[in-house]
Coordinates of C-alpha atoms in Angstrom, one line a residue:
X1 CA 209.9 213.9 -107.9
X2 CA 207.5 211.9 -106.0
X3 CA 205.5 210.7 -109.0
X4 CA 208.9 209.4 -110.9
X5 CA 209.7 207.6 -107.6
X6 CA 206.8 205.7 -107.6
X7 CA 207.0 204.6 -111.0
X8 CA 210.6 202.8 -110.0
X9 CA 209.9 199.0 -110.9
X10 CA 211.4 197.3 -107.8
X11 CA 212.8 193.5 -107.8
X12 CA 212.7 191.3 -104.5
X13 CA 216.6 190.4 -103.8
X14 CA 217.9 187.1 -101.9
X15 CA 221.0 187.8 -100.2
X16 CA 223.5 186.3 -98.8
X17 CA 226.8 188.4 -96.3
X18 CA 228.5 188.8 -93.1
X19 CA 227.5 191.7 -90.8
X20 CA 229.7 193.8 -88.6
X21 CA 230.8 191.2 -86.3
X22 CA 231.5 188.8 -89.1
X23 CA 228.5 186.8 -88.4
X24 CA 227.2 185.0 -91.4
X25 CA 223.5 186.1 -92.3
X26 CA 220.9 186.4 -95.1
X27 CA 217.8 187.9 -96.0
X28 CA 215.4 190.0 -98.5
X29 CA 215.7 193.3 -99.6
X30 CA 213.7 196.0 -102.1
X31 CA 215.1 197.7 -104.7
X32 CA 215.4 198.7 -108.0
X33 CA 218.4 196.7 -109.3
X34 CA 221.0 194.6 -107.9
X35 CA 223.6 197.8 -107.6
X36 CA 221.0 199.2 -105.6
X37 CA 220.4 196.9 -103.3
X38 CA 224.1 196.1 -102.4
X39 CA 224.8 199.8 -101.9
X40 CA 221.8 200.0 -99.4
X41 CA 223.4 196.6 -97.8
X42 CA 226.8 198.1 -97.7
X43 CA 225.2 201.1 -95.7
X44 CA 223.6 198.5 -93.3
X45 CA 227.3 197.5 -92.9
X46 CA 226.6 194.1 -94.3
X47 CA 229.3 192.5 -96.2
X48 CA 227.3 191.0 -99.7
X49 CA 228.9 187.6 -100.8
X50 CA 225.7 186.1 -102.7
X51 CA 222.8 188.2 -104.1
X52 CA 220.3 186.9 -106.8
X53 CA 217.0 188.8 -107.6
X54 CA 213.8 186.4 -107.1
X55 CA 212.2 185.3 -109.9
X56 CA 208.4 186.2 -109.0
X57 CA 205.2 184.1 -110.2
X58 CA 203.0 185.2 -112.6
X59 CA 200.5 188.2 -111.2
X60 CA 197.1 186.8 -110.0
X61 CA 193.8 189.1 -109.4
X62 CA 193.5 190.0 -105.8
X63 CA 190.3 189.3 -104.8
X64 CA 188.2 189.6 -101.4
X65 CA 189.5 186.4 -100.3
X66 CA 192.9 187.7 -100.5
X67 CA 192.1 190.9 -98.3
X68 CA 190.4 188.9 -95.6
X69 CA 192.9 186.6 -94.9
X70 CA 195.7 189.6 -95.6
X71 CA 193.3 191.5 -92.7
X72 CA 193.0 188.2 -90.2
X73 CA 197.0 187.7 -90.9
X74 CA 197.8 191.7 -89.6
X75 CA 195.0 191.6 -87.0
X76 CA 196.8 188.8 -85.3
X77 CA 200.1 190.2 -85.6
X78 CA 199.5 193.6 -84.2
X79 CA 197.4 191.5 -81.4
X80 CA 200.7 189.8 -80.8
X81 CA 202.9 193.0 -80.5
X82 CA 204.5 192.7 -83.9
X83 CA 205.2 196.3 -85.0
X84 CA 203.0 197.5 -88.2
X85 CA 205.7 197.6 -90.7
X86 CA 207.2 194.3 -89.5
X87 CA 203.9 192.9 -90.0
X88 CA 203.3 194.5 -93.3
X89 CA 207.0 192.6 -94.4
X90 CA 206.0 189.4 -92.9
X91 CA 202.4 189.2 -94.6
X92 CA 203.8 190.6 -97.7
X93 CA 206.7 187.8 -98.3
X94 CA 204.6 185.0 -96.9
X95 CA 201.8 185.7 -99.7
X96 CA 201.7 183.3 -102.9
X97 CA 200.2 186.1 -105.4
X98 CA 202.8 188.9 -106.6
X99 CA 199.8 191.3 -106.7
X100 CA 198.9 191.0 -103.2
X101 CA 202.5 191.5 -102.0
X102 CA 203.1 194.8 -104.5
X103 CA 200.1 196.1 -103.2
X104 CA 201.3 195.0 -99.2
X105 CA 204.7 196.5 -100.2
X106 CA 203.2 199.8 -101.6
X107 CA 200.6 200.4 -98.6
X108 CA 203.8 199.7 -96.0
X109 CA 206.0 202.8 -97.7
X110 CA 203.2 205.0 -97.2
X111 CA 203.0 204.0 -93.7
X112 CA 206.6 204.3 -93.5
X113 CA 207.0 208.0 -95.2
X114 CA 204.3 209.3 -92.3
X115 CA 201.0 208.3 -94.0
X116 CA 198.0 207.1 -91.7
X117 CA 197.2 203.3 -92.2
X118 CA 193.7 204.6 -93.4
X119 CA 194.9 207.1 -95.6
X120 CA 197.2 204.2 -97.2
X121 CA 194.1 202.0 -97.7
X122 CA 192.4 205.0 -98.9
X123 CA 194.7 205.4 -102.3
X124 CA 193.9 201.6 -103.1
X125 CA 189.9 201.7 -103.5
X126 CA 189.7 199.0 -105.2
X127 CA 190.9 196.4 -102.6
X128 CA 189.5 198.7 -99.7
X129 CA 186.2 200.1 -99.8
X130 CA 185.1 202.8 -97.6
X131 CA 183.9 200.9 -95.0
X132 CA 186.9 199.1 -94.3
X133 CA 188.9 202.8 -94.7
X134 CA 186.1 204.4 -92.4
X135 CA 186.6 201.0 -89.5
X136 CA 190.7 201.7 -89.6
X137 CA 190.0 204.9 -89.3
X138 CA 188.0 205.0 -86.2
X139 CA 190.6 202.3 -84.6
X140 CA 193.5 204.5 -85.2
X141 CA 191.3 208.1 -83.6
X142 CA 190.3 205.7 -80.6
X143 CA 193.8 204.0 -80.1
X144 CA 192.1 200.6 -80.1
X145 CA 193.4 199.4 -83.8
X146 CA 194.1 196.2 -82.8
X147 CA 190.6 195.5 -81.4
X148 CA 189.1 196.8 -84.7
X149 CA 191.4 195.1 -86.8
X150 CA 190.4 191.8 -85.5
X151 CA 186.6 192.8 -85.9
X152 CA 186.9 193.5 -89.0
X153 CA 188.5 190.5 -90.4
X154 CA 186.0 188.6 -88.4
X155 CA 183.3 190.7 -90.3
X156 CA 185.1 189.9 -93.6
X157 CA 185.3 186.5 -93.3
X158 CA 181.6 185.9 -92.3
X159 CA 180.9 188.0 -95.6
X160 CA 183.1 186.0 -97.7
X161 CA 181.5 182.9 -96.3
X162 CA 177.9 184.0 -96.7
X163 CA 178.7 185.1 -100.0
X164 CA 180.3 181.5 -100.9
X165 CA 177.4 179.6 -100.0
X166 CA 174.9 181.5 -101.8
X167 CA 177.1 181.0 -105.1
X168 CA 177.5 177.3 -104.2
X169 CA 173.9 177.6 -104.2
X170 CA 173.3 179.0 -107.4
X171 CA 176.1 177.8 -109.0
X172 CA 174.5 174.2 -108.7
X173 CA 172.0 174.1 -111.2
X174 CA 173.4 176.2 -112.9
X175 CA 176.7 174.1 -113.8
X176 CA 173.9 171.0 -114.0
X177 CA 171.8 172.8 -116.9
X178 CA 175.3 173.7 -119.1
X179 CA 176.5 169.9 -118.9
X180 CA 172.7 169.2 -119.7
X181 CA 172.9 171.4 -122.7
X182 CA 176.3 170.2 -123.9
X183 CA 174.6 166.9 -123.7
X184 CA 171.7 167.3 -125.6
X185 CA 173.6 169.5 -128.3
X186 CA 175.8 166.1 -128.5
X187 CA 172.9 164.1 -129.1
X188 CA 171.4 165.9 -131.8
X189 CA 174.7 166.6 -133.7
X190 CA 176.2 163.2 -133.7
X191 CA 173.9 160.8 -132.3
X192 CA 170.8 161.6 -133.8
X193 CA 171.7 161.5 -137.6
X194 CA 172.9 158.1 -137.7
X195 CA 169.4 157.1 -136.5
X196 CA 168.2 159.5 -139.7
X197 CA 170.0 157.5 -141.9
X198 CA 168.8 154.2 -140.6
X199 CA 165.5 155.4 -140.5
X200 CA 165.5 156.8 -144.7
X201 CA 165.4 153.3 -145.6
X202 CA 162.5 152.1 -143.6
X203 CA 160.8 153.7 -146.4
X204 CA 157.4 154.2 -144.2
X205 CA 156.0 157.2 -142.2
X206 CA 158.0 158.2 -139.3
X207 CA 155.7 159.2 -135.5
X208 CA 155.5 162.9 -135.3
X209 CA 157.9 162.8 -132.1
X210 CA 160.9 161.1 -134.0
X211 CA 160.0 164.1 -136.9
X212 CA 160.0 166.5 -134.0
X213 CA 163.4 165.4 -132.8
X214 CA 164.9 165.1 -136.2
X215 CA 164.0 168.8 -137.5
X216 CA 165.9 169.8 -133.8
X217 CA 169.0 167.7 -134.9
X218 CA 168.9 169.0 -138.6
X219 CA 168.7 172.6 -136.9
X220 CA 171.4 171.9 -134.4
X221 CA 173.7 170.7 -137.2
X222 CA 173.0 173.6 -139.8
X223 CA 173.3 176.1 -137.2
X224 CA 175.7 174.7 -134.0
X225 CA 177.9 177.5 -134.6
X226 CA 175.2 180.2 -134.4
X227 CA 173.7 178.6 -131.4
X228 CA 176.9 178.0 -129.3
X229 CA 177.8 181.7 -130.3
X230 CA 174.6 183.4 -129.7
X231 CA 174.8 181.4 -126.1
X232 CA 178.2 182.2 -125.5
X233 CA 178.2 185.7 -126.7
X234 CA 174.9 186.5 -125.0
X235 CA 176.2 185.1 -121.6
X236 CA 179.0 187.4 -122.0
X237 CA 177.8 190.6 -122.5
X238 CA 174.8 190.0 -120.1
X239 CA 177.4 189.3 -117.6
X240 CA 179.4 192.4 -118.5
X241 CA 175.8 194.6 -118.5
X242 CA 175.1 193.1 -114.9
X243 CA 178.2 194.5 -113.6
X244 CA 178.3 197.9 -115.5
X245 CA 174.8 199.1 -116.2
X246 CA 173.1 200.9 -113.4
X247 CA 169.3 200.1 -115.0
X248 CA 170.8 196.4 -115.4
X249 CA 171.9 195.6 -111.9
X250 CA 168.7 197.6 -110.4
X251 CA 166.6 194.9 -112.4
X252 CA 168.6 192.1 -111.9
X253 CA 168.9 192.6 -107.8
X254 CA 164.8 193.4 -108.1
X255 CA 164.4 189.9 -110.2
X256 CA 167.0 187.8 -107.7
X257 CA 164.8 188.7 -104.5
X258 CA 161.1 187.6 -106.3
X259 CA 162.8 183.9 -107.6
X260 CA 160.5 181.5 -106.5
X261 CA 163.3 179.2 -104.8
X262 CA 166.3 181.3 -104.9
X263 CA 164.9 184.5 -104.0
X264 CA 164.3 183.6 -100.0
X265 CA 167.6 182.9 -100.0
X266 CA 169.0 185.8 -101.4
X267 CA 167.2 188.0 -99.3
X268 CA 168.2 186.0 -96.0
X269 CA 171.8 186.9 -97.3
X270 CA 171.3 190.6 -97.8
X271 CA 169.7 190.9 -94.9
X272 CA 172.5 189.3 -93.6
X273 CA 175.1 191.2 -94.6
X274 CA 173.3 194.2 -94.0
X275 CA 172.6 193.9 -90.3
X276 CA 176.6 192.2 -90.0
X277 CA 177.7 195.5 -91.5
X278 CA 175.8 197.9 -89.3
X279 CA 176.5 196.2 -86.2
X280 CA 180.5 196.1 -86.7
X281 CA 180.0 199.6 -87.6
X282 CA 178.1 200.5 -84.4
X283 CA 180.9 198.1 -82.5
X284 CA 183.5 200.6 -83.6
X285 CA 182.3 203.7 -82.4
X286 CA 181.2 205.2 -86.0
X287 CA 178.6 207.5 -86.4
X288 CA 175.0 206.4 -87.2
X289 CA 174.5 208.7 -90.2
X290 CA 178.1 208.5 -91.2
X291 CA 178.0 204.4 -90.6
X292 CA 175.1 203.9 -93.0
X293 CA 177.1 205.7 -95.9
X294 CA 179.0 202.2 -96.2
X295 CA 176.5 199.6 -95.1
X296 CA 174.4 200.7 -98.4
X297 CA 177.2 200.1 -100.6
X298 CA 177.9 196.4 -98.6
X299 CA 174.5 194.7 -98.2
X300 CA 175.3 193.9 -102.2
X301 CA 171.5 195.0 -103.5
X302 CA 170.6 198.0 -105.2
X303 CA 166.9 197.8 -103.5
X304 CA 168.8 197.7 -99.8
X305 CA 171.3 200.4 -101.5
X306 CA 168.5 202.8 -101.9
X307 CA 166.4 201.9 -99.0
X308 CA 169.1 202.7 -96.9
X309 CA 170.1 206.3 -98.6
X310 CA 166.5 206.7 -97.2
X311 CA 167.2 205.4 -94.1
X312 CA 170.0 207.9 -93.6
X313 CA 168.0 210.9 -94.8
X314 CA 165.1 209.8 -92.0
X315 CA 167.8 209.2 -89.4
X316 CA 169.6 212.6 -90.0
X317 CA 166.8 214.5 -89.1
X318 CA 165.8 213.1 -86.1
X319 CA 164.1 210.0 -86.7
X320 CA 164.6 206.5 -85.0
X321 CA 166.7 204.0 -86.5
X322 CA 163.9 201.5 -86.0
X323 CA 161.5 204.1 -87.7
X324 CA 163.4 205.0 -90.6
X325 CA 164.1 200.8 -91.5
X326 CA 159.9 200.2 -91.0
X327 CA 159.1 203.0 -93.3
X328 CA 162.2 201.6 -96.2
X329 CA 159.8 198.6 -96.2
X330 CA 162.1 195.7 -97.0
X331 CA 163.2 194.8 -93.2
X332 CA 162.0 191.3 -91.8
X333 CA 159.8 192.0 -88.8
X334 CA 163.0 190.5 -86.6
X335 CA 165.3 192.6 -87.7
X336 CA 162.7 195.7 -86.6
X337 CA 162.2 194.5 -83.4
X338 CA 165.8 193.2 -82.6
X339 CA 166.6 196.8 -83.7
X340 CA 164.2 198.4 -81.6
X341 CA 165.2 196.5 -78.5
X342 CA 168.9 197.5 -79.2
X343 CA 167.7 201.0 -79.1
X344 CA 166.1 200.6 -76.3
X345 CA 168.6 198.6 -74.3
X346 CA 171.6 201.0 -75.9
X347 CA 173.1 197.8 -77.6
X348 CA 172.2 198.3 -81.0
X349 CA 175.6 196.8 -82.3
X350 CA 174.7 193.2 -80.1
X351 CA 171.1 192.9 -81.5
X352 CA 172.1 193.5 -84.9
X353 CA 175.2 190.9 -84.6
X354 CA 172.5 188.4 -82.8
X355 CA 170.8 189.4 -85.8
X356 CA 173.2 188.6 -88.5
X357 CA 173.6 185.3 -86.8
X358 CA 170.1 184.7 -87.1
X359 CA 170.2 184.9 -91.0
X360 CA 173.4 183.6 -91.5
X361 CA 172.5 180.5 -89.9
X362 CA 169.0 180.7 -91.8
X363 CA 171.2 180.8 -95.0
X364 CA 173.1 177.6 -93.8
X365 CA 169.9 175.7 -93.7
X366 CA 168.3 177.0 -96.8
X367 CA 171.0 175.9 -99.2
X368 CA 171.3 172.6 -97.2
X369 CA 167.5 172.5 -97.9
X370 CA 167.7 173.3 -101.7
X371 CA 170.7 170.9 -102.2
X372 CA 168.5 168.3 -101.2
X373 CA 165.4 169.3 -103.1
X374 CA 167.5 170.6 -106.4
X375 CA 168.8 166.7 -106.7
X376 CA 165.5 164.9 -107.5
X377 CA 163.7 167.7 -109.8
X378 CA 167.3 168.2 -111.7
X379 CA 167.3 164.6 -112.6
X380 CA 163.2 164.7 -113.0
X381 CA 163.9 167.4 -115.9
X382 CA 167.3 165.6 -117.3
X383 CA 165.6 161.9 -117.2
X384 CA 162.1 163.7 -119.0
X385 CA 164.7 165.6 -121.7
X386 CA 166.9 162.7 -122.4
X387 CA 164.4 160.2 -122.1
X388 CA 162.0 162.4 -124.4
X389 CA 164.5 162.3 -126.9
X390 CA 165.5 158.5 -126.5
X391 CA 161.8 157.2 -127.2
X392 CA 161.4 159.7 -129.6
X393 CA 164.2 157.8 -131.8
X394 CA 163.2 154.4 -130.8
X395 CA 159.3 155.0 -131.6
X396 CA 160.3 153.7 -135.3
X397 CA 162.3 150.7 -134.4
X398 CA 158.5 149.6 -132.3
X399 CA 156.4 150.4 -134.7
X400 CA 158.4 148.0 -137.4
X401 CA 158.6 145.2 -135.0
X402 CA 154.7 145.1 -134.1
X403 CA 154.8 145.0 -138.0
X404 CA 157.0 142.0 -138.6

């Protein structure tokens, strides 16, 4: 029965009615049809004069974004003394995508039925992973939800911003070189031939760098559709390898951290994330063996994913924390020793959050830094490319007037 329940399509209803005392009043109600929802008013001993069902936008992917502000928006509510369902309902109507408030609206009648807020998130692992299950989970055994709530949408967005820069970052050249392409595949398509045709009746020998550039354009024009495709298609499934093959992703996340410019960077923001993760972890009471089954997963790097299984194998029989990262072998010597002082001092969760800082604000400055040096050589290789390619054409045009 439960199973057919669920897979009730429900509407959002506007209504409009008089309550017991006659006092005119309106509001929002769940249900499956409009017959529905006026029998559950009538048993609220509302009087229904106007009821429309809500026409809802179209359904948007929910994406981290959307559970970190969904987590700061419930953190402060429960801080306030809003009750959980009333702040499930509140976050839920106030959302702009459908899919966020179906999912809202689905996690508040587990709630509602008896379920633990962790085992609600739990059935959704898609939008909550087991770290943020395992932090709700340790807020609701120690009775301190609130506090961990807040901690963890703090963590979230510091992830979410770390992760923006870096694709800011990347995403810079990246955009520059396809405009430079499209560019240059405009050039040798359109612009290029009419010069060919110019040139045909010069009737003399033509420099080898205006022959170079005109077997490009006669290539580009026979074969545009094979080379946009090939692009285009390759991109794709590369793309789609990256996030579904194990072997792919291990090379990839390898390749990322040896980049000669980028690959700093990339491993300031692991390193990042990693410590950020372990330290709200430690702040929320988890245990160290059990805390490291998540902060794997989040660091966001297969080499830190499997340095840290290690870790956790090291740590489980006794070893130090600080002993088990120096032998993984991919910890800054800051992190060690931060770590090692925490242990020491019994603050572990401070020294990695002073930590995370650290790199965080290391990650500011580096993409500030490679803004500013990614300008200059980015138009150094776009004014050597287009520039190759306008003296390559204009070579002829020279050579005749030094002969008239």
């Amino acid at each position: 029965m439960a199973t057919a329940s669920k897979s009730v399509k429900e509407f959002v209803f506007e209504w409009e009615g008089k309550d017991r005392n006659g006092k005119t009043t309106r509001g929002e109600i769940r249900a499956a049809g409009e017959n529905q929802a006026q029998a559950s008013l009538r048993r609220q001993g509302i009087l229904v004069q106007k009821i429309k069902k809500r026409k809802m936008a179209s359904a948007k992917r929910i994406k981290p974004k959307d559970i970190a502000i969904f987590t700061r928006q419930l953190a402060t509510m429960m801080k306030a003394g809003v009750p959980l369902l009333q702040a499930f309902d509140i976050v839920g109507r106030g959302n702009p995508n459908p899919s966020v408030t179906k999912l809202l609206n689905d996690i508040r009648t587990d709630v509602e039925t008896g379920t633990s807020l962790s085992a609600a998130f739990r059935k959704h692992p898609m939008y909550f992973n087991a770290l943020y299950c395992n932090l709700v989970e340790a807020g609701e055994a120690a009775g301190i939800l609130e506090d961990l709530m807040d901690r963890l949408a703090t963590y979230m967005e510091k992830t979410e911003a770390l992760k923006s820069k870096v694709r800011s970052a990347l995403m810079y050249p990246t955009a520059v070189i396809v405009v430079a392409f499209v560019v240059v595949a405009v050039i040798m398509i359109f612009v290029i031939p009419a010069f060919k045709e110019v040139f045909s009746s010069f009737g003399a020998d033509l420099p080898a760098p205006t022959l170079a550039v005109i077997a490009m354009s006669e290539f580009f024009v026979a074969y545009w559709w094979l080379i946009f495709g090939g692009l285009g298609g390759g991109a794709y499934f590369f793309m789609q390898a990256w996030k579904r093959n194990e072997k792919v992703q291990r090379f990839m996340d390898r390749l990322l951290l040896r980049l000669p410019v980028f690959g700093p960077l990339v491993e300031k923001s692991v390193v990042a994330r990693w410590t950020r993760t372990m330290s709200t972890m430690f702040a929320a009471g988890v245990p160290l063996v059990e805390a490291l089954d998540s902060v794997g997963g989040a660091a966001g790097n297969s080499l830190f994913a499997d340095a840290t299984k290690k870790i956790q194998q090291e740590v489980s029989t006794g070893t130090s924390l600080t002993m088990a990262m120096t032998n993984a072998r991919v910890f800054p010597s800051m992190v060690l020793q931060m770590c090692a002082i925490g242990e020491e001092s019994g603050s572990i969760d401070h020294m990695l959050g002073k930590a995370a800082d650290f790199y965080e604000q290391e990650v500011d400055d580096m993409v500030a830094g490679l803004s500013s040096l990614m300008e200059p050589i980015i138009i150094v290789i776009l004014g050597t490319v287009i520039g190759g390619i306008v003296v390559s054409m204009y070579l002829p045009i020279f050579k005749l007037g030094q002969v008239v």
